[in-house]
CSV table of C-alpha atoms in Angstrom, one decimal:
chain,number,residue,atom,x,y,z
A,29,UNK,CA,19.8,4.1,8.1
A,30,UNK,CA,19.4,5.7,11.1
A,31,UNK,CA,16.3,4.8,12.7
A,32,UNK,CA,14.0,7.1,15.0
A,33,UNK,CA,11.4,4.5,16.2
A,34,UNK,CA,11.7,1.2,18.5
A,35,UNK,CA,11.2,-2.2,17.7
A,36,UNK,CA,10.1,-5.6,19.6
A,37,UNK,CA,13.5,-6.0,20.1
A,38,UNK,CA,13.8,-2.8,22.4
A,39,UNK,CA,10.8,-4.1,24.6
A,40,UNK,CA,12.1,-5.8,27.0
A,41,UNK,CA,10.5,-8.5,28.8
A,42,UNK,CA,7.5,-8.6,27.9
A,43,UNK,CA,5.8,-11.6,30.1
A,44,UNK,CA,2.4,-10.8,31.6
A,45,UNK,CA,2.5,-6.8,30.3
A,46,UNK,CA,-0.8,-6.0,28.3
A,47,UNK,CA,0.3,-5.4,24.8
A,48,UNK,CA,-2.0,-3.4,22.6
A,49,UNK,CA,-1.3,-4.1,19.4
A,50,UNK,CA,-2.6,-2.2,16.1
A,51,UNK,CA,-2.8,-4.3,13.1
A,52,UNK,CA,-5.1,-3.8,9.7
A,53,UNK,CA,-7.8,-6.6,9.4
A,54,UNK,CA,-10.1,-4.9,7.6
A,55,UNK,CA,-9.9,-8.0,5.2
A,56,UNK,CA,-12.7,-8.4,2.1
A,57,UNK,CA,-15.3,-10.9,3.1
A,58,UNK,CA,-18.1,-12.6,0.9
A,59,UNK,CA,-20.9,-14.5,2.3
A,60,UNK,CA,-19.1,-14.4,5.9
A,61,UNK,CA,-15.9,-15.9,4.0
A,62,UNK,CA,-12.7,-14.3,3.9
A,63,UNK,CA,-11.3,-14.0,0.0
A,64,UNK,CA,-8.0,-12.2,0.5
A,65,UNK,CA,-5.6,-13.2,3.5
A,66,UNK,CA,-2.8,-11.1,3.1
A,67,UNK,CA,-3.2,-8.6,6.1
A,68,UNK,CA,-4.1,-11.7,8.3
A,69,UNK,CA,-0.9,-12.9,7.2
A,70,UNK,CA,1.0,-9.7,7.7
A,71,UNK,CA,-0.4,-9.8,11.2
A,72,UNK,CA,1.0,-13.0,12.2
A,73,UNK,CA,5.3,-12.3,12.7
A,74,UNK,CA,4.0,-9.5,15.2
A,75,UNK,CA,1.5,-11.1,17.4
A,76,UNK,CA,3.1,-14.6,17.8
A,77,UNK,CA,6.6,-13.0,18.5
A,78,UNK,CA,4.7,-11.4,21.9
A,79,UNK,CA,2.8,-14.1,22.6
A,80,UNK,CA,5.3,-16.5,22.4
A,81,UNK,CA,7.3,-13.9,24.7
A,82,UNK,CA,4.5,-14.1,27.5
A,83,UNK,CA,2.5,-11.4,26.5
A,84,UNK,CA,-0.8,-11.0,26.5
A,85,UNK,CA,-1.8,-9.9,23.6
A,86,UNK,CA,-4.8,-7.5,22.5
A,87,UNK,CA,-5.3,-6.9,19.2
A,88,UNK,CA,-6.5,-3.8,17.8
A,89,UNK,CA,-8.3,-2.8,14.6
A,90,UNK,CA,-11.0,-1.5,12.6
A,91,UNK,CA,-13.2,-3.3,10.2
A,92,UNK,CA,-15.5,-1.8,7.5
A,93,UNK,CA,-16.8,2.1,8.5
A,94,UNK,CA,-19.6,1.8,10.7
A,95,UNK,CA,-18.9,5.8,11.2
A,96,UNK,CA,-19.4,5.7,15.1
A,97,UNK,CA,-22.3,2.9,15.1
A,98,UNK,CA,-22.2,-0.5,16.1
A,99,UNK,CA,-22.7,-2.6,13.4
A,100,UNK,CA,-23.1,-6.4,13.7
A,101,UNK,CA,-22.2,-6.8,10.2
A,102,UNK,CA,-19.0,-4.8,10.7
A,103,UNK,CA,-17.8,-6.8,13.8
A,104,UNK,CA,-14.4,-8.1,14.2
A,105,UNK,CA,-16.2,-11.2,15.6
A,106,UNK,CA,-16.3,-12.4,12.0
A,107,UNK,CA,-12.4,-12.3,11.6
A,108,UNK,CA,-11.5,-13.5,14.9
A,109,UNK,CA,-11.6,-17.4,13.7
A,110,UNK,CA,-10.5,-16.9,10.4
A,111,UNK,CA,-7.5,-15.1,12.2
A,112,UNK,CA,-7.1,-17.6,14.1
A,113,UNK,CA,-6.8,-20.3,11.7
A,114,UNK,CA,-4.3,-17.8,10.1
A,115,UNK,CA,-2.4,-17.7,13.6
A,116,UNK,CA,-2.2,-21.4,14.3
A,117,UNK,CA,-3.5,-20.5,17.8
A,118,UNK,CA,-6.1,-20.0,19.9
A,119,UNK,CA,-7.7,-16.1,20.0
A,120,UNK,CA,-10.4,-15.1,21.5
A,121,UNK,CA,-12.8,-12.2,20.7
A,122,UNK,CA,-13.0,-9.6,23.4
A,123,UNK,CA,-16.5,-7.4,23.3
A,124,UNK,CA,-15.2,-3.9,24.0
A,125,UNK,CA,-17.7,-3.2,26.9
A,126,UNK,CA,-16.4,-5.7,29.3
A,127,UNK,CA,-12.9,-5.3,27.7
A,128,UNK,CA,-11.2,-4.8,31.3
A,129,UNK,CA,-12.2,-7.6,32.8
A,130,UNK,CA,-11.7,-10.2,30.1
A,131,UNK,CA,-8.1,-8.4,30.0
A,132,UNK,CA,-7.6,-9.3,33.4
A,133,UNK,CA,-8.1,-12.9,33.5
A,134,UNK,CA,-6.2,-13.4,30.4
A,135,UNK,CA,-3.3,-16.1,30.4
A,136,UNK,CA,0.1,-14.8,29.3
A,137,UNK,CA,1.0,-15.6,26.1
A,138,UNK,CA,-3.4,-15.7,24.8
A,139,UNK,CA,-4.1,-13.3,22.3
A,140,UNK,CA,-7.5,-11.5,21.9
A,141,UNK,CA,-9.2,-9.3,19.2
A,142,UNK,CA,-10.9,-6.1,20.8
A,143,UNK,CA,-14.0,-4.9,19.2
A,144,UNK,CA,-14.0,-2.8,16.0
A,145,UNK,CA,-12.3,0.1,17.0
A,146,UNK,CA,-14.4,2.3,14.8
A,147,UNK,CA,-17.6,1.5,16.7
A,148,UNK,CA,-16.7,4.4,18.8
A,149,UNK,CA,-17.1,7.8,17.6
A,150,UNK,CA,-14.0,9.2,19.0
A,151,UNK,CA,-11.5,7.0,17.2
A,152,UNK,CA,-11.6,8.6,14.1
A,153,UNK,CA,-11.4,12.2,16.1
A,154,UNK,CA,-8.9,10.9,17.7
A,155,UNK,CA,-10.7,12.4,21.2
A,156,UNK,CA,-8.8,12.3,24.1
A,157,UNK,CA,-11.8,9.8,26.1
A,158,UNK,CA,-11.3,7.5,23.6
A,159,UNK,CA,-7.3,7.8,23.7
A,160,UNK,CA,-7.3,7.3,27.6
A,161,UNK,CA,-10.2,4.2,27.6
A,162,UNK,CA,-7.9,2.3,25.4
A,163,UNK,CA,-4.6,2.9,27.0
A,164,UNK,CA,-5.9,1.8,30.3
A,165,UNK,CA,-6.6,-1.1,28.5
A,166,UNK,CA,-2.8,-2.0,28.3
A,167,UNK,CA,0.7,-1.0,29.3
A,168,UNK,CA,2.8,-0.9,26.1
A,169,UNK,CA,1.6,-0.1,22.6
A,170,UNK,CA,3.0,-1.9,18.8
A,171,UNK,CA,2.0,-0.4,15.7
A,172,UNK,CA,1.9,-2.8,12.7
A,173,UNK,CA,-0.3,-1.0,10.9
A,174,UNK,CA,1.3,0.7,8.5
A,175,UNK,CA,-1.6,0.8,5.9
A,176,UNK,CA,-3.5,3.3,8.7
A,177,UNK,CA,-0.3,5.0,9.4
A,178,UNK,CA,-2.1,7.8,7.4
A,179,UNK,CA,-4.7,8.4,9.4
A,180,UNK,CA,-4.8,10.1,12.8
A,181,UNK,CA,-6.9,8.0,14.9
A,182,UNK,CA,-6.9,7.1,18.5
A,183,UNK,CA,-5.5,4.0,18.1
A,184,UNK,CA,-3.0,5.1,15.3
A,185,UNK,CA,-2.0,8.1,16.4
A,186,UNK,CA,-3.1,9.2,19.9
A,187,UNK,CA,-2.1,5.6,21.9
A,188,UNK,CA,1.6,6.2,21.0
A,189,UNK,CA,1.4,9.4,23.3
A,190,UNK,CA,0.2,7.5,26.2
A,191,UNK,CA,1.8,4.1,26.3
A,192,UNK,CA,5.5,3.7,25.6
A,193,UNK,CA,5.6,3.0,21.8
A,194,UNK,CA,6.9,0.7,19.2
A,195,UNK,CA,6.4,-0.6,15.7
A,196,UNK,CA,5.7,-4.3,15.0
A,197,UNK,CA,8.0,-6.4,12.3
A,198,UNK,CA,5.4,-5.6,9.4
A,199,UNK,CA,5.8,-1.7,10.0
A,200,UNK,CA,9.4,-2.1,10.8
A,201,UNK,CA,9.8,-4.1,7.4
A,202,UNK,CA,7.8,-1.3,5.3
A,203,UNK,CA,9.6,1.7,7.0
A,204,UNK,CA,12.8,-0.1,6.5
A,205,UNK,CA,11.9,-1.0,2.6
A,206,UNK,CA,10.4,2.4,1.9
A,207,UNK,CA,13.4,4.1,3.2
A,208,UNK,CA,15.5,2.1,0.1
A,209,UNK,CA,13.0,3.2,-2.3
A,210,UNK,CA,13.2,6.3,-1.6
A,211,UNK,CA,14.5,7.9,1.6
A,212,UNK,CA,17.9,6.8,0.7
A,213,UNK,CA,18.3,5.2,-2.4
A,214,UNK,CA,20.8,3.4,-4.4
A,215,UNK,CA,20.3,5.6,-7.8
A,216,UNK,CA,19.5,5.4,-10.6
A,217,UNK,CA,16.0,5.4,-9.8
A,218,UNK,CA,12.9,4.5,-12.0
A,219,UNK,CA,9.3,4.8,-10.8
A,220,UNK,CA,6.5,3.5,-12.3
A,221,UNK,CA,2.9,5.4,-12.0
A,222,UNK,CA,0.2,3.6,-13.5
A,223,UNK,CA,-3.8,4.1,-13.4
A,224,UNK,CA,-6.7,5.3,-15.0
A,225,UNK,CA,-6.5,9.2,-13.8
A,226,UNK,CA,-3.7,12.1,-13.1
A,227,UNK,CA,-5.6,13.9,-10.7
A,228,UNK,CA,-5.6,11.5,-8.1
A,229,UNK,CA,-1.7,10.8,-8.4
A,230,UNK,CA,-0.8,14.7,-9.3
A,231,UNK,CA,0.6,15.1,-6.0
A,232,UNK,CA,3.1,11.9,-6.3
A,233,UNK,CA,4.0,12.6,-9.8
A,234,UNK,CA,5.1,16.4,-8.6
A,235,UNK,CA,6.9,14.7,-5.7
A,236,UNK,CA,8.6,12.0,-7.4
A,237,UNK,CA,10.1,14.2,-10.6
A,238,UNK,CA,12.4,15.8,-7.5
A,239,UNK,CA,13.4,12.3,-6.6
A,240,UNK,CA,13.8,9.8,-9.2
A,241,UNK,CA,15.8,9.2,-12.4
A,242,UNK,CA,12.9,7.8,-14.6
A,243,UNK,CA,9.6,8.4,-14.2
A,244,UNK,CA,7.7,5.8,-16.2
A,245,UNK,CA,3.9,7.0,-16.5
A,246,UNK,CA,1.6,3.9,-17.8
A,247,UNK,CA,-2.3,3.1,-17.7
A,248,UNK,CA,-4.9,5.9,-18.4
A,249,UNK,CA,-2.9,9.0,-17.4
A,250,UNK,CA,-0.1,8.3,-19.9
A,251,UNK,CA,-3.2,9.2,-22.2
A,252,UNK,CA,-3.2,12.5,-20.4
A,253,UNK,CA,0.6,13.5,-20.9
A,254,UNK,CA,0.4,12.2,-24.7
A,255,UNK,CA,-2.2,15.0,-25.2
A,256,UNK,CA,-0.2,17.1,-23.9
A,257,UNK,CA,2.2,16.7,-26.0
A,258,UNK,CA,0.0,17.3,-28.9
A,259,UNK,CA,-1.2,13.2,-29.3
A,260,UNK,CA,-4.9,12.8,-30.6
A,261,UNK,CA,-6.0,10.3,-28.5
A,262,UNK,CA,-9.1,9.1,-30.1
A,263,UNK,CA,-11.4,8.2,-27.4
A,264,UNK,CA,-9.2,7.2,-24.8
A,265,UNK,CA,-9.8,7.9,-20.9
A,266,UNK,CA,-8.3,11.2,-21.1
A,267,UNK,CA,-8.7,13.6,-18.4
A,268,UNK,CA,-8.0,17.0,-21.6
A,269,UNK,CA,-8.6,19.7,-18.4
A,270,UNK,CA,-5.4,18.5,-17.1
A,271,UNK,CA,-3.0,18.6,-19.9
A,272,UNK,CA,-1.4,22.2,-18.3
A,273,UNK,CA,-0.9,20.5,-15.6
A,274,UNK,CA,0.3,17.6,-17.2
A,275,UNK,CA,3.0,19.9,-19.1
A,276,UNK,CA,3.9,21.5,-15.8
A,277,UNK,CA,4.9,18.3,-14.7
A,278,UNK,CA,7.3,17.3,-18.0
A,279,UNK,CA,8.7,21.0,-17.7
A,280,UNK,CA,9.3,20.0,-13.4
A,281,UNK,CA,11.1,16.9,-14.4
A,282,UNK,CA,13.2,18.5,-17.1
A,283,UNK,CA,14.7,21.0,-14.7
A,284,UNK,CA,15.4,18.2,-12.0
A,285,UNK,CA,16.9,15.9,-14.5
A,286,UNK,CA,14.3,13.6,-14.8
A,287,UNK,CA,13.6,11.4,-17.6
A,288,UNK,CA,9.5,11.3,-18.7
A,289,UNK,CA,8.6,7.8,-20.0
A,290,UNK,CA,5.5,8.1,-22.2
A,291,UNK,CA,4.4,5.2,-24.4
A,292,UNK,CA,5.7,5.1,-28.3
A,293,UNK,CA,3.7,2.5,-29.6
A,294,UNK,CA,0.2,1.5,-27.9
A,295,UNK,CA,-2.2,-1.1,-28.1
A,296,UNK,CA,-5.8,0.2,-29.2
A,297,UNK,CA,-9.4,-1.1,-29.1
A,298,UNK,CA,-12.6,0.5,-30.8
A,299,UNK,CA,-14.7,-1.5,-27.8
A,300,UNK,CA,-13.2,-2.3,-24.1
A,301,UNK,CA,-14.2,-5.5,-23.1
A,302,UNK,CA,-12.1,-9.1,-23.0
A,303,UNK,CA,-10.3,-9.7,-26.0
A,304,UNK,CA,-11.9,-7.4,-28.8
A,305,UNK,CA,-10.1,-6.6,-32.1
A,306,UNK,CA,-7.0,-5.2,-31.9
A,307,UNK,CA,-4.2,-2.9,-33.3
A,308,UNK,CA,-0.8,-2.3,-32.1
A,309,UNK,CA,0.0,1.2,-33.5
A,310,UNK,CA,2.4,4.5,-33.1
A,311,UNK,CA,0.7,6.9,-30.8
A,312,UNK,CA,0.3,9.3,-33.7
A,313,UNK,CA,-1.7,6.4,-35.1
A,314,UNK,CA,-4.3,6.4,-33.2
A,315,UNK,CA,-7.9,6.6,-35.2
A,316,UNK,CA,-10.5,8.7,-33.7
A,317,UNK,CA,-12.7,6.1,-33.0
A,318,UNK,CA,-10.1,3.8,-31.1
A,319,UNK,CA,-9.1,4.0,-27.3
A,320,UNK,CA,-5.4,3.4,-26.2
A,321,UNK,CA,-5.5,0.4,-23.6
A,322,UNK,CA,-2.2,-1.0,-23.2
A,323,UNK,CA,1.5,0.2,-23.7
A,324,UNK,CA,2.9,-2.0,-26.6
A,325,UNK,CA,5.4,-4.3,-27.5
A,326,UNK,CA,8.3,-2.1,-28.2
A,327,UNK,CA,7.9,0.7,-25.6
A,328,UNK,CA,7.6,-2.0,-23.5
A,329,UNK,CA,10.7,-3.9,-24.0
A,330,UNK,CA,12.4,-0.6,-24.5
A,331,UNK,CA,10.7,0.6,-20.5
A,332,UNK,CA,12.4,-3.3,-19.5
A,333,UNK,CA,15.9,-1.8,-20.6
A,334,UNK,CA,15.8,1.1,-18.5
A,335,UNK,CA,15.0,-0.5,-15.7
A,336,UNK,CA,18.3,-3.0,-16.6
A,337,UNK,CA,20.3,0.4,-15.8
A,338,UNK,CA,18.3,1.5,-12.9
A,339,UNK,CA,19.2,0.2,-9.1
A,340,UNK,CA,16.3,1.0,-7.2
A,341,UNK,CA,12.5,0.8,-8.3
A,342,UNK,CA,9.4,2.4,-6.5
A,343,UNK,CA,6.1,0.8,-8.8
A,344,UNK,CA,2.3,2.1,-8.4
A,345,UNK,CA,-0.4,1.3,-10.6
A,346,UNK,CA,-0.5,-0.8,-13.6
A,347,UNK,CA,0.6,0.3,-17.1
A,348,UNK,CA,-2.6,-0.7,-18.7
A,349,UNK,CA,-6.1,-2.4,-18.1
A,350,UNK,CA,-5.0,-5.2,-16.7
A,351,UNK,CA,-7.5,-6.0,-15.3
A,352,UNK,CA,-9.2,-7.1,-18.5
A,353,UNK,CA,-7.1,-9.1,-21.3
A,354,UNK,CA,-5.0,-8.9,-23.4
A,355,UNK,CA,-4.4,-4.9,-21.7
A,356,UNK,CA,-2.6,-6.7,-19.4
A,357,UNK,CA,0.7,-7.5,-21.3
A,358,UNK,CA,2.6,-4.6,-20.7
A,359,UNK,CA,2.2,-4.6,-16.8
A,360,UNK,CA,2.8,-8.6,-16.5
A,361,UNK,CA,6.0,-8.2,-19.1
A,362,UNK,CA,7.8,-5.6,-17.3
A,363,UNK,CA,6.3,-6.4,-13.9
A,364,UNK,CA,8.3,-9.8,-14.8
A,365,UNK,CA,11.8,-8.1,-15.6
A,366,UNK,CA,11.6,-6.2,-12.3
A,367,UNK,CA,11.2,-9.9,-10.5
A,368,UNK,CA,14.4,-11.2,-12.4
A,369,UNK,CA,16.4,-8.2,-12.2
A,370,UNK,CA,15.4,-8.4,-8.2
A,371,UNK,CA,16.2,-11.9,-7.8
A,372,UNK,CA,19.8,-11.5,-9.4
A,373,UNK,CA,20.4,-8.6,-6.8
A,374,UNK,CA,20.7,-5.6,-9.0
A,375,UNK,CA,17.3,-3.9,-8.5
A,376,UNK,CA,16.2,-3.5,-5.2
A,377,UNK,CA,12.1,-3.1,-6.1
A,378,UNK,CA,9.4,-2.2,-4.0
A,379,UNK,CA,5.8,-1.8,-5.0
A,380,UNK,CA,2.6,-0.8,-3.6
A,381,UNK,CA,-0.9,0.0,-3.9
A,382,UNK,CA,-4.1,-2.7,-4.2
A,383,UNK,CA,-4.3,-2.7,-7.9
A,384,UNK,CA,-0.4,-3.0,-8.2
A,385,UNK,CA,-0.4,-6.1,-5.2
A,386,UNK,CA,-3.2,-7.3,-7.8
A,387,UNK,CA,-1.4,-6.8,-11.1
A,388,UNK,CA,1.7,-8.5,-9.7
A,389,UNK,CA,-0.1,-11.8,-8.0
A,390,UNK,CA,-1.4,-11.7,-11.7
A,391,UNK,CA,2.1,-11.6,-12.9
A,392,UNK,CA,2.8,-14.1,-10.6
A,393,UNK,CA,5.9,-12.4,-9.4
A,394,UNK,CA,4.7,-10.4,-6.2
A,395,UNK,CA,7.1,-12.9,-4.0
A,396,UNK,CA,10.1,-12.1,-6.3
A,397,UNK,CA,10.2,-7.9,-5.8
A,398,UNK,CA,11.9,-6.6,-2.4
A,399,UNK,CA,9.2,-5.4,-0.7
A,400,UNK,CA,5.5,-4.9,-1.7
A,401,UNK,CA,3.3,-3.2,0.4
A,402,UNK,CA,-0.2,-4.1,1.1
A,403,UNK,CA,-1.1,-0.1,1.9
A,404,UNK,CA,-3.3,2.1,-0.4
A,405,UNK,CA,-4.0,5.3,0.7
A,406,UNK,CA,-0.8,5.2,2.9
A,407,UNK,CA,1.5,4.3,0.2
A,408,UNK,CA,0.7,6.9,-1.8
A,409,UNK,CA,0.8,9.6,1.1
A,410,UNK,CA,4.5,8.4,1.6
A,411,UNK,CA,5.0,8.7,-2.3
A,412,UNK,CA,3.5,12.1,-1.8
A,413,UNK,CA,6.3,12.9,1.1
A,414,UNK,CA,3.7,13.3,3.1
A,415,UNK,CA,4.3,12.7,7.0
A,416,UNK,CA,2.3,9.9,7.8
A,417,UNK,CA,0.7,10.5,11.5
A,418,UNK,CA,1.0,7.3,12.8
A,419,UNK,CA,4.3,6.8,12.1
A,420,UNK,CA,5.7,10.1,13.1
A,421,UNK,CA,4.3,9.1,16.7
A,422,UNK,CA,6.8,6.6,17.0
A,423,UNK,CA,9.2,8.6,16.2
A,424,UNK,CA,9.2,10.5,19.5
């Protein structure tokens, strides 16, 4: 692929040049403990690189939504030492309204946190003071942040107009992995759209009918398609004021070629709680007093053999609810013929989203697809085809 942005390796030398760097930290904490440390992780390839370069390195990023206040409970204070235990260095939290002259007297190669960029109110306006305070703060400008991309802030968006701009080796690795998916994919290709509700995916389901070979609906919305076409339902999350739209959709993919993937046989529950009574049935089965919670055996294994013929796969949201067993059998069985079609190099796979990053570390295959994304809202912008702000100012 072509590509229209620069990398670390087209920065040049880097030794003693301020390098403002945008990363996501805005990690889940409990009782001042950190419980997930992926996007501290993610972090890491980006910041040492430049540090170890001779750079000196100030981080950026946002924490919580103060909305414009300061807020010591939203501080990025609280991540700077569990960053740095991350880091395997030493990095040292820089309070925003002395920010210049702790800059100043920083070593090459140390790396600091700056103060939660949303404590000012301009960032998420993306005003112009807010723009120019932080670029005088540095002379170049990385963004690793792909899971912000979305958003046109001052330090997502308005920094790569004023400082000569490039993307860091965890937005480099998702533009370079989406692009596969589904800028220029291998075909045939199956996506997967899981999750309790249609309306908040209608726009990627439109979008991805135009693209894809398969389109493999799963979790509550398949619910939604299956009364569409004419499937009681019982009392299953059903969203009934969008079965039009619903059929829209099916009659969309039918005229782009697309093949719809709905559920044959499900698995149903009269209660939704861990491990109730249950019934695997044929979706005209379905008793009025029963909610469908999982796809079942068969569709499932049947779902596994497309993907056997497909070359590329773009996953987002689980097929049932997973979250809560045994609806989670459908989403850890295929999730684990993805992973060992992947690893024998015939499916190049890339998922995304929080409760697909959850379902697959649940699977226990997350490590085994091509590429999975820690984004949420981003991701699903890009499945959109949505331009995505804050990488489209890199591409300049």
């Amino acid at each position: 692929m072509a590509r229209n942005f620069k990398t670390l390796d087209d920065m040049g030398d880097v030794t003693g040049k301020r390098v403002l760097v945008r990363e996501d930290l805005n990690v889940p904490m409990a009782d001042g403990v950190v419980t997930d440390d992926t996007r501290l992780r993610a972090a890491v390839s980006t910041v040492a690189e430049l540090a170890d370069k001779g750079a000196k390195v100030i981080v950026l990023a946002h924490f919580g939504r103060p909305k414009g206040q300061r807020d010591p409970s939203m501080s990025l204070a609280l991540v700077t030492l569990p960053f740095q235990q991350v880091l395997g260095r030493e990095v040292r939290f820089i309070d925003d309204q002395h920010a210049a002259e702790v800059i100043d007297k920083m070593q090459d190669g140390e790396v600091g946190i700056l103060e939660n960029t949303r404590f000012d109110p301009g960032e998420e306006k993306n005003a112009p003071e807010t723009v120019e305070r932080l670029a005088a703060l540095g002379d170049l400008y990385v963004n690793d942040a792909f899971s912000a991309a979305h958003r046109a802030h001052a330090s997502t968006e308005g920094l790569a107009h004023k400082l000569p701009a490039f993307a860091g080796r965890q937005m480099e690795a998702e533009l370079d992995a989406l692009d596969k998916a589904l800028g220029n994919p291998e075909h045939p290709v199956a996506a997967v759209v899981g999750g309790a509700k249609v309306s908040s995916k209608l726009d990627v389901l439109r979008h991805l009918v135009e693209k894809v070979d398969h389109l493999i609906i799963g979790g509550g919305m398949a619910n939604t398609f299956l009364a569409a076409r004419g499937v009681n339902v019982g009392k299953s999350l059903c969203e009934h004021d969008l079965t039009g739209t619903a059929e829209e959709i099916l009659d969309a993919a039918g005229k782009a070629n697309c093949t719809v993937h709905l559920p044959y046989d499900v698995v149903v529950a009269k209660e939704f709680r861990p491990n109730p009574p249950t019934r695997t049935v044929n979706v005209h089965e379905v008793a009025a007093d029963e909610m469908i919670l999982d796809v079942g055996p068969a569709a499932t294994e049947a779902l596994g053999d497309v993907l056997k013929n497909c070359r590329t796969l773009v996953w987002n949201g689980p097929m049932g609810a997973f979250e809560t067993p045994p609806f989670d059998a459908a989403t850890v069985a295929l999730a684990k013929t993805a992973a060992a079609l992947t690893k024998e190099g015939s499916l190049v796979s890339v998922a995304g989203g929080g409760d697909t990053v959850a379902a697959l570390n649940q699977a226990g295959v997350a490590d085994d697809f091509t590429f999975v994304s820690t984004a949420g809202g981003a991701f699903l912008e890009w499945m959109e085809g949505k331009e995505l702000p804050g990488v489209a100012a890199l591409a300049r």
